[in-house]
Coordinates of C-alpha atoms (C1' of nucleotides) in Angstrom, one line a residue:
Chain A
X17 CA 84.2 -46.3 -103.3
X18 CA 80.6 -47.2 -104.0
X19 CA 77.9 -44.7 -104.5
X20 CA 76.1 -45.7 -101.3
X21 CA 77.0 -43.8 -98.2
X22 CA 78.8 -45.6 -95.4
X23 CA 75.7 -45.1 -93.2
X24 CA 73.4 -46.7 -95.8
X25 CA 75.6 -49.7 -95.8
X26 CA 75.8 -49.8 -92.1
X27 CA 72.0 -50.1 -92.1
X28 CA 72.0 -52.8 -94.7
X29 CA 74.8 -54.9 -93.3
X30 CA 74.4 -54.4 -89.6
X31 CA 71.0 -52.8 -89.1
X32 CA 72.3 -49.8 -87.3
X33 CA 71.2 -46.2 -88.1
X34 CA 74.4 -44.5 -87.3
X35 CA 78.0 -45.1 -86.3
X36 CA 79.3 -44.8 -82.8
X37 CA 82.2 -42.5 -82.0
X38 CA 85.4 -43.6 -83.7
X39 CA 83.9 -46.3 -85.9
X40 CA 83.4 -44.2 -89.1
X41 CA 86.8 -42.5 -88.8
X42 CA 88.5 -45.9 -88.5
X43 CA 86.6 -47.3 -91.4
X44 CA 87.4 -44.3 -93.6
X45 CA 91.1 -44.6 -92.7
X46 CA 91.2 -48.3 -93.6
X47 CA 89.3 -47.8 -96.8
X48 CA 91.7 -45.0 -97.7
X49 CA 94.3 -47.7 -97.6
X50 CA 96.0 -46.5 -94.5
X51 CA 97.3 -48.5 -91.7
X52 CA 95.3 -47.6 -88.6
X53 CA 95.6 -47.8 -84.9
X54 CA 92.3 -47.2 -83.1
X55 CA 92.0 -46.7 -79.3
X56 CA 88.4 -46.9 -78.5
X57 CA 86.7 -47.6 -75.1
X58 CA 85.4 -51.1 -74.4
X59 CA 81.9 -51.9 -75.5
X60 CA 81.8 -49.3 -78.3
X61 CA 81.9 -51.9 -81.1
X62 CA 85.4 -52.3 -82.2
X63 CA 84.7 -55.5 -84.1
X64 CA 82.2 -53.8 -86.3
X65 CA 85.1 -51.8 -87.8
X66 CA 86.9 -54.8 -89.3
X67 CA 83.7 -56.6 -90.1
X68 CA 82.4 -53.6 -92.0
X69 CA 85.8 -53.2 -93.8
X70 CA 85.8 -56.9 -94.6
X71 CA 82.7 -56.5 -96.7
X72 CA 84.2 -53.5 -98.5
X73 CA 87.5 -55.1 -99.3
X74 CA 88.4 -58.1 -101.5
X75 CA 90.1 -61.0 -99.8
X76 CA 90.2 -62.4 -96.3
X77 CA 90.2 -60.5 -93.0
X78 CA 92.9 -62.1 -90.8
X79 CA 92.4 -61.3 -87.1
X80 CA 95.0 -61.9 -84.5
X81 CA 93.2 -62.5 -81.2
X82 CA 94.6 -63.1 -77.8
X83 CA 92.1 -65.6 -76.4
X84 CA 90.5 -68.8 -77.7
X85 CA 87.2 -67.7 -76.1
X86 CA 87.3 -64.4 -77.8
X87 CA 87.8 -66.0 -81.2
X88 CA 84.9 -68.4 -80.5
X89 CA 82.7 -65.5 -79.5
X90 CA 83.5 -63.5 -82.6
X91 CA 82.9 -66.5 -84.9
X92 CA 79.7 -67.3 -83.2
X93 CA 78.5 -63.7 -83.5
X94 CA 79.3 -63.6 -87.2
X95 CA 77.5 -66.9 -87.7
X96 CA 74.5 -65.7 -85.9
X97 CA 74.4 -62.8 -88.2
X98 CA 74.4 -65.2 -91.1
X99 CA 78.0 -65.0 -92.0
X100 CA 79.2 -68.5 -92.5
X101 CA 82.6 -67.7 -93.9
X102 CA 84.2 -67.3 -90.5
X103 CA 86.5 -69.6 -88.6
X104 CA 89.0 -69.7 -85.8
X105 CA 92.2 -71.5 -86.4
X106 CA 93.5 -72.8 -83.1
X107 CA 94.5 -75.8 -81.1
X108 CA 90.9 -76.6 -80.1
X109 CA 90.3 -77.9 -83.5
X110 CA 90.6 -81.6 -84.4
X111 CA 93.2 -82.7 -86.8
X112 CA 90.6 -83.0 -89.5
X113 CA 89.0 -79.7 -88.9
X114 CA 92.3 -77.9 -88.9
X115 CA 93.3 -79.6 -92.2
X116 CA 90.0 -78.7 -93.7
X117 CA 90.2 -75.0 -92.9
X118 CA 93.9 -74.8 -94.0
X119 CA 93.0 -76.5 -97.3
X120 CA 90.2 -74.0 -97.9
X121 CA 91.6 -70.8 -96.6
X122 CA 90.3 -68.7 -99.4
X123 CA 86.8 -69.7 -98.7
X124 CA 86.8 -67.7 -95.5
X125 CA 86.0 -64.0 -95.2
X126 CA 87.0 -63.8 -91.5
X127 CA 89.8 -65.9 -90.1
X128 CA 90.9 -65.7 -86.5
X129 CA 94.3 -66.9 -85.3
X130 CA 96.3 -66.6 -82.1
X131 CA 99.8 -65.0 -82.2
X132 CA 101.2 -68.4 -81.5
X133 CA 99.4 -70.0 -84.4
X134 CA 100.5 -67.2 -86.6
X135 CA 104.1 -68.2 -86.0
X136 CA 103.5 -71.6 -87.4
X137 CA 105.7 -72.1 -90.5
X138 CA 103.2 -74.2 -92.2
X139 CA 100.4 -71.7 -91.7
X140 CA 102.5 -68.8 -92.8
X141 CA 103.3 -70.6 -96.1
X142 CA 99.6 -71.1 -96.7
X143 CA 98.8 -67.5 -95.8
X144 CA 101.3 -66.1 -98.3
X145 CA 99.2 -67.6 -101.0
X146 CA 96.1 -66.1 -99.6
X147 CA 94.7 -62.6 -100.5
X148 CA 94.6 -60.8 -97.2
X149 CA 92.4 -57.8 -97.5
X150 CA 92.9 -56.6 -93.9
X151 CA 95.3 -57.7 -91.2
X152 CA 93.7 -57.0 -87.8
X153 CA 95.4 -57.1 -84.4
X154 CA 92.6 -57.2 -81.8
X155 CA 93.4 -56.1 -78.2
X156 CA 96.6 -54.7 -79.5
X157 CA 97.8 -53.5 -76.1
X158 CA 98.7 -57.2 -75.5
X159 CA 101.8 -56.6 -77.6
X160 CA 103.1 -54.2 -75.0
X161 CA 101.4 -55.7 -71.9
X162 CA 101.9 -59.4 -72.6
X163 CA 104.5 -59.6 -75.4
X164 CA 107.2 -58.0 -73.3
X165 CA 106.3 -60.2 -70.4
X166 CA 105.1 -63.7 -70.9
X167 CA 103.8 -64.1 -74.4
X168 CA 106.7 -63.3 -76.6
X169 CA 105.0 -64.4 -79.8
X170 CA 103.1 -61.1 -79.6
X171 CA 106.4 -59.4 -80.5
X172 CA 106.8 -61.3 -83.7
X173 CA 103.5 -60.4 -85.3
X174 CA 105.2 -57.7 -87.2
X175 CA 107.6 -60.1 -88.8
X176 CA 104.8 -62.4 -89.8
X177 CA 102.9 -59.4 -91.2
X178 CA 105.9 -58.5 -93.3
X179 CA 106.3 -62.0 -94.6
X180 CA 102.6 -61.9 -95.7
X181 CA 103.5 -58.9 -97.9
X182 CA 102.7 -56.0 -95.6
X183 CA 98.9 -56.2 -95.8
X184 CA 96.8 -53.2 -94.8
X185 CA 96.7 -53.3 -91.0
X186 CA 94.3 -52.3 -88.3
X187 CA 95.2 -52.5 -84.6
X188 CA 92.4 -52.1 -82.0
X189 CA 92.6 -51.6 -78.3
X190 CA 90.6 -49.9 -75.5
X191 CA 93.4 -48.4 -73.5
X192 CA 96.8 -47.2 -74.8
X193 CA 99.0 -44.4 -73.6
X194 CA 101.6 -43.1 -76.0
X195 CA 104.2 -45.6 -74.9
X196 CA 101.9 -48.5 -75.7
X197 CA 101.0 -46.9 -79.1
X198 CA 104.7 -46.7 -79.8
X199 CA 105.2 -50.4 -78.9
X200 CA 102.3 -51.3 -81.2
X201 CA 103.8 -49.3 -84.1
X202 CA 107.3 -50.8 -83.4
X203 CA 106.4 -54.4 -83.0
X204 CA 103.9 -54.4 -85.9
X205 CA 106.5 -52.6 -88.0
X206 CA 104.2 -49.8 -88.9
X207 CA 105.6 -46.5 -90.0
X208 CA 104.3 -43.7 -87.9
X209 CA 104.0 -41.2 -90.7
X210 CA 101.9 -43.7 -92.8
X211 CA 99.6 -44.7 -90.0
X212 CA 96.4 -43.1 -88.9
X213 CA 96.3 -43.0 -85.1
X214 CA 92.8 -42.5 -83.6
X215 CA 92.7 -42.1 -79.9
X216 CA 89.6 -41.6 -77.8
X217 CA 89.5 -40.9 -74.1
X218 CA 89.0 -44.1 -72.1
X219 CA 87.4 -42.1 -69.3
X220 CA 83.9 -43.2 -68.6
X221 CA 81.4 -40.5 -67.6
X222 CA 79.0 -42.8 -65.8
X223 CA 81.7 -44.2 -63.5
X224 CA 82.5 -42.6 -60.2
X225 CA 86.1 -43.2 -59.4
X226 CA 86.6 -43.7 -55.7
X227 CA 89.9 -44.3 -54.0
X228 CA 90.1 -45.1 -50.3
X229 CA 93.3 -45.6 -48.3
X230 CA 92.8 -48.3 -45.8
X231 CA 95.1 -50.4 -43.7
X232 CA 95.3 -54.1 -44.4
X233 CA 93.7 -54.9 -41.1
X234 CA 90.7 -52.8 -41.9
X235 CA 90.4 -53.8 -45.5
X236 CA 87.9 -56.7 -45.2
X237 CA 85.5 -54.6 -43.0
X238 CA 85.7 -51.7 -45.5
X239 CA 85.0 -54.1 -48.3
X240 CA 82.0 -55.5 -46.5
X241 CA 80.6 -52.0 -46.0
X242 CA 80.8 -51.4 -49.8
X243 CA 79.2 -54.7 -50.6
X244 CA 76.3 -54.0 -48.3
X245 CA 75.7 -50.7 -50.0
X246 CA 76.4 -51.4 -53.7
X247 CA 73.8 -53.0 -55.8
X248 CA 75.0 -56.2 -57.7
X249 CA 76.3 -57.4 -60.1
X250 CA 79.9 -56.5 -59.3
X251 CA 83.5 -57.6 -59.7
X252 CA 86.3 -57.5 -57.2
X253 CA 89.9 -57.7 -58.5
X254 CA 92.7 -59.2 -56.5
X255 CA 96.5 -59.4 -57.0
X256 CA 96.6 -63.1 -56.1
X257 CA 94.5 -66.2 -56.7
X258 CA 94.8 -67.2 -53.1
X259 CA 93.5 -63.9 -51.8
X260 CA 90.6 -64.0 -54.3
X261 CA 89.7 -67.5 -52.9
X262 CA 90.0 -66.5 -49.3
X263 CA 88.1 -63.3 -49.5
X264 CA 85.3 -64.8 -51.6
X265 CA 84.9 -67.5 -48.9
X266 CA 84.7 -64.8 -46.2
X267 CA 82.1 -62.8 -48.2
X268 CA 80.0 -66.0 -48.5
X269 CA 80.1 -66.3 -44.7
X270 CA 79.3 -62.7 -44.1
X271 CA 76.7 -62.0 -46.7
X272 CA 74.0 -63.6 -48.7
X273 CA 75.6 -62.6 -52.0
X274 CA 76.0 -65.3 -54.6
X275 CA 79.8 -65.3 -55.1
X276 CA 82.3 -67.2 -57.1
X277 CA 85.9 -66.9 -58.1
X278 CA 87.6 -66.6 -61.5
X279 CA 91.3 -67.1 -62.1
X280 CA 93.8 -69.2 -64.0
X281 CA 93.6 -72.1 -61.6
X282 CA 89.9 -72.6 -62.4
X283 CA 89.2 -75.2 -65.1
X284 CA 88.0 -74.1 -68.5
X285 CA 84.6 -75.6 -67.7
X286 CA 84.3 -73.8 -64.5
X287 CA 85.3 -70.5 -66.1
X288 CA 82.7 -70.9 -68.8
X289 CA 80.0 -71.8 -66.3
X290 CA 80.8 -68.9 -64.0
X291 CA 80.9 -66.5 -66.9
X292 CA 77.5 -67.7 -68.1
X293 CA 76.0 -67.5 -64.6
X294 CA 77.3 -64.0 -64.2
X295 CA 75.9 -63.0 -67.6
X296 CA 72.5 -64.3 -66.6
X297 CA 72.6 -62.5 -63.2
X298 CA 72.7 -65.9 -61.5
X299 CA 75.8 -64.7 -59.6
X300 CA 76.0 -61.3 -57.8
X301 CA 79.7 -61.1 -57.5
X302 CA 82.9 -62.4 -59.0
X303 CA 86.2 -62.4 -57.1
X304 CA 88.8 -62.4 -59.8
X305 CA 92.4 -61.9 -60.8
X306 CA 93.3 -60.1 -64.0
X307 CA 92.3 -63.3 -65.9
X308 CA 88.7 -62.1 -65.8
X309 CA 87.4 -59.6 -68.2
X310 CA 88.6 -59.6 -71.7
X311 CA 85.7 -60.2 -74.0
X312 CA 83.2 -60.2 -71.2
X313 CA 80.2 -58.6 -72.7
X314 CA 78.0 -57.8 -69.7
X315 CA 76.2 -54.5 -69.8
X316 CA 74.9 -54.1 -66.3
X317 CA 78.0 -54.5 -64.0
X318 CA 77.3 -51.8 -61.4
X319 CA 80.6 -51.8 -59.6
X320 CA 84.2 -52.8 -59.9
X321 CA 86.3 -53.0 -56.7
X322 CA 90.0 -53.2 -56.6
X323 CA 91.0 -55.0 -53.4
X324 CA 94.7 -54.5 -54.3
X325 CA 96.6 -51.9 -56.3
X326 CA 96.4 -52.5 -60.0
X327 CA 99.8 -52.8 -61.7
X328 CA 99.3 -49.8 -64.0
X329 CA 96.8 -47.1 -64.9
X330 CA 96.0 -48.9 -68.2
X331 CA 95.1 -52.0 -66.2
X332 CA 93.0 -50.0 -63.8
X333 CA 91.1 -48.4 -66.7
X334 CA 90.5 -51.7 -68.5
X335 CA 89.2 -53.3 -65.3
X336 CA 87.0 -50.4 -64.1
X337 CA 85.8 -49.9 -67.7
X338 CA 83.9 -53.2 -67.4
X339 CA 81.4 -51.4 -65.2
X340 CA 78.4 -49.6 -66.6
X341 CA 78.6 -50.6 -70.2
X342 CA 74.8 -49.9 -70.3
X343 CA 75.6 -46.2 -69.6
X344 CA 73.9 -46.3 -66.2
X345 CA 75.7 -44.8 -63.2
X346 CA 78.3 -47.2 -61.8
X347 CA 81.1 -47.2 -59.3
X348 CA 84.8 -48.0 -59.3
X349 CA 86.3 -48.3 -55.8
X350 CA 90.0 -48.9 -55.1
X351 CA 91.0 -50.0 -51.6
X352 CA 94.6 -48.9 -51.3
X353 CA 97.1 -49.8 -48.6
X354 CA 100.8 -48.8 -48.7
X355 CA 101.8 -52.3 -48.5
X356 CA 100.1 -53.0 -51.8
X357 CA 102.4 -50.6 -53.5
X358 CA 105.4 -52.1 -51.8
X359 CA 104.5 -55.5 -53.0
X360 CA 103.7 -54.5 -56.6
X361 CA 106.9 -52.4 -56.7
X362 CA 109.1 -55.2 -55.4
X363 CA 107.5 -57.7 -57.8
X364 CA 108.0 -55.4 -60.7
X365 CA 111.7 -55.3 -60.1
X366 CA 112.2 -59.0 -59.6
X367 CA 114.0 -60.8 -62.4
X368 CA 116.1 -64.0 -62.9
X369 CA 117.9 -62.4 -65.8
X370 CA 121.0 -61.6 -63.7
X371 CA 124.6 -61.5 -64.9
X372 CA 125.3 -65.1 -64.1
X373 CA 122.3 -66.1 -66.3
X374 CA 123.3 -63.8 -69.1
X375 CA 126.9 -65.2 -69.2
X376 CA 125.4 -68.7 -69.3
X377 CA 123.3 -67.6 -72.2
X378 CA 126.3 -66.1 -74.0
X379 CA 128.5 -69.2 -73.5
X380 CA 125.7 -71.0 -75.3
X381 CA 125.5 -73.8 -72.8
X382 CA 121.8 -73.4 -73.3
X383 CA 120.9 -77.0 -72.4
X384 CA 121.2 -76.4 -68.7
X385 CA 119.4 -73.1 -68.6
X386 CA 117.5 -72.6 -65.4
X387 CA 113.8 -72.3 -65.8
X388 CA 112.7 -68.7 -66.3
X389 CA 109.8 -67.1 -64.5
X390 CA 106.8 -66.1 -66.7
X391 CA 107.5 -62.4 -66.5
X392 CA 111.1 -62.9 -67.8
X393 CA 110.1 -64.9 -70.9
X394 CA 109.5 -61.9 -73.2
X395 CA 112.7 -60.1 -72.3
X396 CA 114.7 -63.3 -72.7
X397 CA 113.3 -63.9 -76.2
X398 CA 114.2 -60.4 -77.4
X399 CA 117.7 -60.7 -76.0
X400 CA 118.1 -64.0 -77.9
X401 CA 116.5 -62.8 -81.1
X402 CA 118.5 -59.7 -81.3
X403 CA 121.7 -61.5 -80.3
X404 CA 122.5 -58.9 -77.6
X405 CA 125.9 -59.1 -75.9
X406 CA 126.2 -59.1 -72.2
X407 CA 126.3 -55.3 -71.7
X408 CA 123.5 -54.7 -74.3
X409 CA 121.4 -57.2 -72.5
X410 CA 122.0 -55.6 -69.1
X411 CA 121.1 -52.2 -70.4
X412 CA 117.9 -53.6 -72.1
X413 CA 116.9 -55.4 -68.9
X414 CA 117.6 -52.3 -66.8
X415 CA 115.3 -50.2 -69.1
X416 CA 112.5 -52.8 -69.0
X417 CA 112.6 -52.9 -65.2
X418 CA 112.6 -49.1 -65.2
X419 CA 109.5 -49.1 -67.4
X420 CA 107.8 -51.6 -65.1
X421 CA 108.7 -49.6 -62.0
X422 CA 107.3 -46.4 -63.6
X423 CA 104.0 -48.0 -64.3
X424 CA 103.5 -48.9 -60.6
X425 CA 104.8 -45.6 -59.4
X426 CA 102.4 -43.8 -61.8
X427 CA 99.6 -45.9 -60.3
X428 CA 100.6 -44.9 -56.8
X429 CA 100.8 -41.3 -57.8
X430 CA 97.3 -41.5 -59.1
X431 CA 96.0 -43.1 -55.9
X432 CA 97.8 -40.6 -53.7
X433 CA 96.9 -37.5 -55.7
X434 CA 94.7 -34.9 -54.1
X435 CA 93.4 -33.6 -57.4
X436 CA 90.6 -34.8 -59.6
X437 CA 91.2 -38.5 -60.5
X438 CA 89.4 -38.2 -63.8
X439 CA 91.7 -35.4 -64.9
X440 CA 94.7 -37.5 -64.1
X441 CA 93.2 -40.4 -66.1
X442 CA 92.5 -38.2 -69.1
X443 CA 96.0 -36.6 -68.9
X444 CA 97.6 -40.0 -68.7
X445 CA 96.0 -40.9 -72.1
X446 CA 96.9 -37.4 -73.5
X447 CA 93.4 -36.0 -73.5
X448 CA 92.1 -32.9 -71.9
X449 CA 89.1 -33.3 -69.6
X450 CA 86.5 -30.9 -70.9
X451 CA 83.7 -31.5 -68.5
X452 CA 83.2 -33.4 -65.4
X453 CA 80.1 -35.4 -64.6
X454 CA 78.1 -34.7 -61.5
X455 CA 79.6 -37.7 -59.9
X456 CA 83.2 -37.5 -60.7
X457 CA 85.6 -38.9 -58.2
X458 CA 86.4 -39.2 -54.5
X459 CA 88.4 -36.0 -54.7
X460 CA 85.7 -33.9 -56.4
X461 CA 82.8 -35.4 -54.4
X462 CA 84.3 -37.0 -51.3
X463 CA 81.0 -37.9 -49.9
X464 CA 79.3 -40.4 -52.2
X465 CA 76.6 -41.6 -49.9
X466 CA 73.8 -40.0 -51.9
X467 CA 75.2 -41.6 -55.1
X468 CA 75.3 -45.0 -53.4
X469 CA 71.8 -44.6 -52.1
X470 CA 70.4 -43.7 -55.5
X471 CA 72.3 -46.5 -57.1
X472 CA 70.9 -49.0 -54.6
X473 CA 67.3 -47.9 -55.0
X474 CA 67.7 -48.0 -58.8
X475 CA 69.3 -51.4 -58.6
X476 CA 66.5 -52.8 -56.5
X477 CA 64.0 -51.5 -59.0
X478 CA 65.7 -53.0 -62.0
X479 CA 66.1 -56.3 -60.2
X480 CA 62.4 -56.4 -59.4
X481 CA 61.7 -55.5 -63.0
X482 CA 63.8 -58.4 -64.1
X483 CA 62.0 -60.7 -61.8
X484 CA 58.7 -59.5 -63.2
X485 CA 59.9 -60.1 -66.6
X486 CA 61.1 -63.7 -65.8
X487 CA 57.8 -64.4 -64.1
X488 CA 56.0 -63.2 -67.2
X489 CA 58.1 -65.4 -69.3
X490 CA 57.3 -68.4 -67.1
X491 CA 53.6 -67.6 -67.5
X492 CA 53.9 -67.5 -71.2
X493 CA 55.7 -70.7 -71.2
X494 CA 53.0 -72.4 -69.2
X495 CA 50.3 -70.9 -71.4
X496 CA 51.9 -72.4 -74.5
X497 CA 53.1 -75.5 -72.7
X498 CA 56.6 -74.9 -73.9
Chain B
dC29 C1' 108.9 -47.4 -51.7
dG30 C1' 109.7 -46.8 -46.7
dC31 C1' 110.5 -48.7 -42.4
dC32 C1' 113.4 -51.2 -39.4
dT33 C1' 117.9 -52.9 -38.0
dG34 C1' 122.7 -53.4 -37.4
dG35 C1' 127.1 -51.6 -37.7
dC36 C1' 130.1 -47.9 -37.4
dA37 C1' 131.9 -43.3 -36.2
dC38 C1' 131.9 -39.9 -32.9
dA39 C1' 132.0 -37.9 -28.5
dT40 C1' 132.8 -39.6 -24.4
dA41 C1' 132.8 -44.4 -21.6
dT42 C1' 126.9 -44.8 -22.5
dG43 C1' 124.5 -42.6 -25.8
dT44 C1' 123.5 -40.3 -30.4
dG45 C1' 123.3 -40.1 -35.3
dC46 C1' 124.0 -41.5 -39.9
dC47 C1' 124.0 -44.8 -43.6
dA48 C1' 123.7 -49.2 -46.0
dG49 C1' 121.1 -53.2 -46.5
dG50 C1' 117.1 -56.1 -46.0
dC51 C1' 112.4 -57.1 -46.2
dG52 C1' 107.2 -56.8 -46.4
dG53 C1' 100.6 -60.9 -46.3
dT54 C1' 100.4 -62.1 -51.6
dG55 C1' 102.0 -62.4 -58.5
dC56 C1' 99.1 -62.2 -62.4
dT57 C1' 98.1 -62.9 -67.4
dA58 C1' 97.8 -67.8 -72.7
dT59 C1' 98.6 -70.6 -76.4
dA60 C1' 100.3 -74.8 -78.2
dT61 C1' 101.9 -79.7 -78.1
dT62 C1' 102.3 -84.6 -76.7

DNA sequence: CGCCTGGCACATATGTGCCAGGCGGTGCTATATT
């Protein structure tokens, strides 16, 4: 370790006076040559941890990242800070670009890859010859949340990591209950006793958690009421793309809000445009599916509404956690109907991996395999990889379905609970809630009309402030004939 | 999950009660390759 304190170097390298919660502890653990799993709320600067460590350690920092847009963002951020030795290795590159990066791997300090790319034989061979100072898995809950469902490559990161000679590893995520931590350890092949596990409460003090039970017939009207009262910008989450489209259209007819939709059926160009407009406050509201959110770095989202029941408490916290990054008071409202639960419950138990299918798999007539649904992909790959026999497969599938079911049931229990929602959230992530904010949840303060009112007035003020600022900018532009 | 329905047994000849089975407005999430 150098003589300079970690804080001094933070100032030198990043220009910050002090670390935020969790950053220093994670850095110290990594620098003490320990594998580290850090669970830290969104927007608290998780990427600083590996960037900082990168400058302390010899060799390359290899970051496994779930989204192309996330990789691009990170590379751009690093470059803007003057770090040119950063690149994202993915399918967006031209043949020449990819060849160039692969031929000069050791020239890079920060290298971003997708889990899929990491599985490439060719790349793995090249990476074994590279000095990897730190192996990072960003958004590590994807291992559990996506790997076991539709992106099986997430489950084989550990294998790749082993082949690269067990480099020191850092896994980062915002929300992980114990079960997810265990999945992360298991699939990254980290030993629990040798790993530092740092967990911080994903509970956000400045978010008021509101849960309202409302029939499906009354839902749109209830929503409209919220939209009239809440100051933008906001996000509404839906369980289906069609519903997101329909309701956004309806909102457009009913209000003067500037609304657009965001889901997997929108083109990449549209998605980028919508994100950019939203970031610049040129859109008030986004009607989205779960596709929206990861890597969205917008500070002033005032509310997140769930039109449907989220699939799990983790998902709920990730999505509501996108509100109020600026620390200002914000709202999370969940509109819950019993049918939502029924739907989620039923879907969670649907699978094509029945006995007939498994027998077909065993008899190795794989050529005529029926096409699997997305949510079966992960299970199927594990069954294949571990060469499970019929009864082993059946037990495995049964367990998985049970886990899926429990997630939805836990979410329902949360919604129907008559006790403090915030306490339930904390307990879910194994934290004890020490103090409640003035505006806690719809069970602690059932009447939130005052909160909404103060939010609205404040929102109006800031928007006027922003308008003034833009006007001022326009004047300056005119003055200097820009 | 929870509600509804149809079938069956039972006690009595038309109604009650219980249980098994089905279904409900809607799945969502990404990378890579050619």
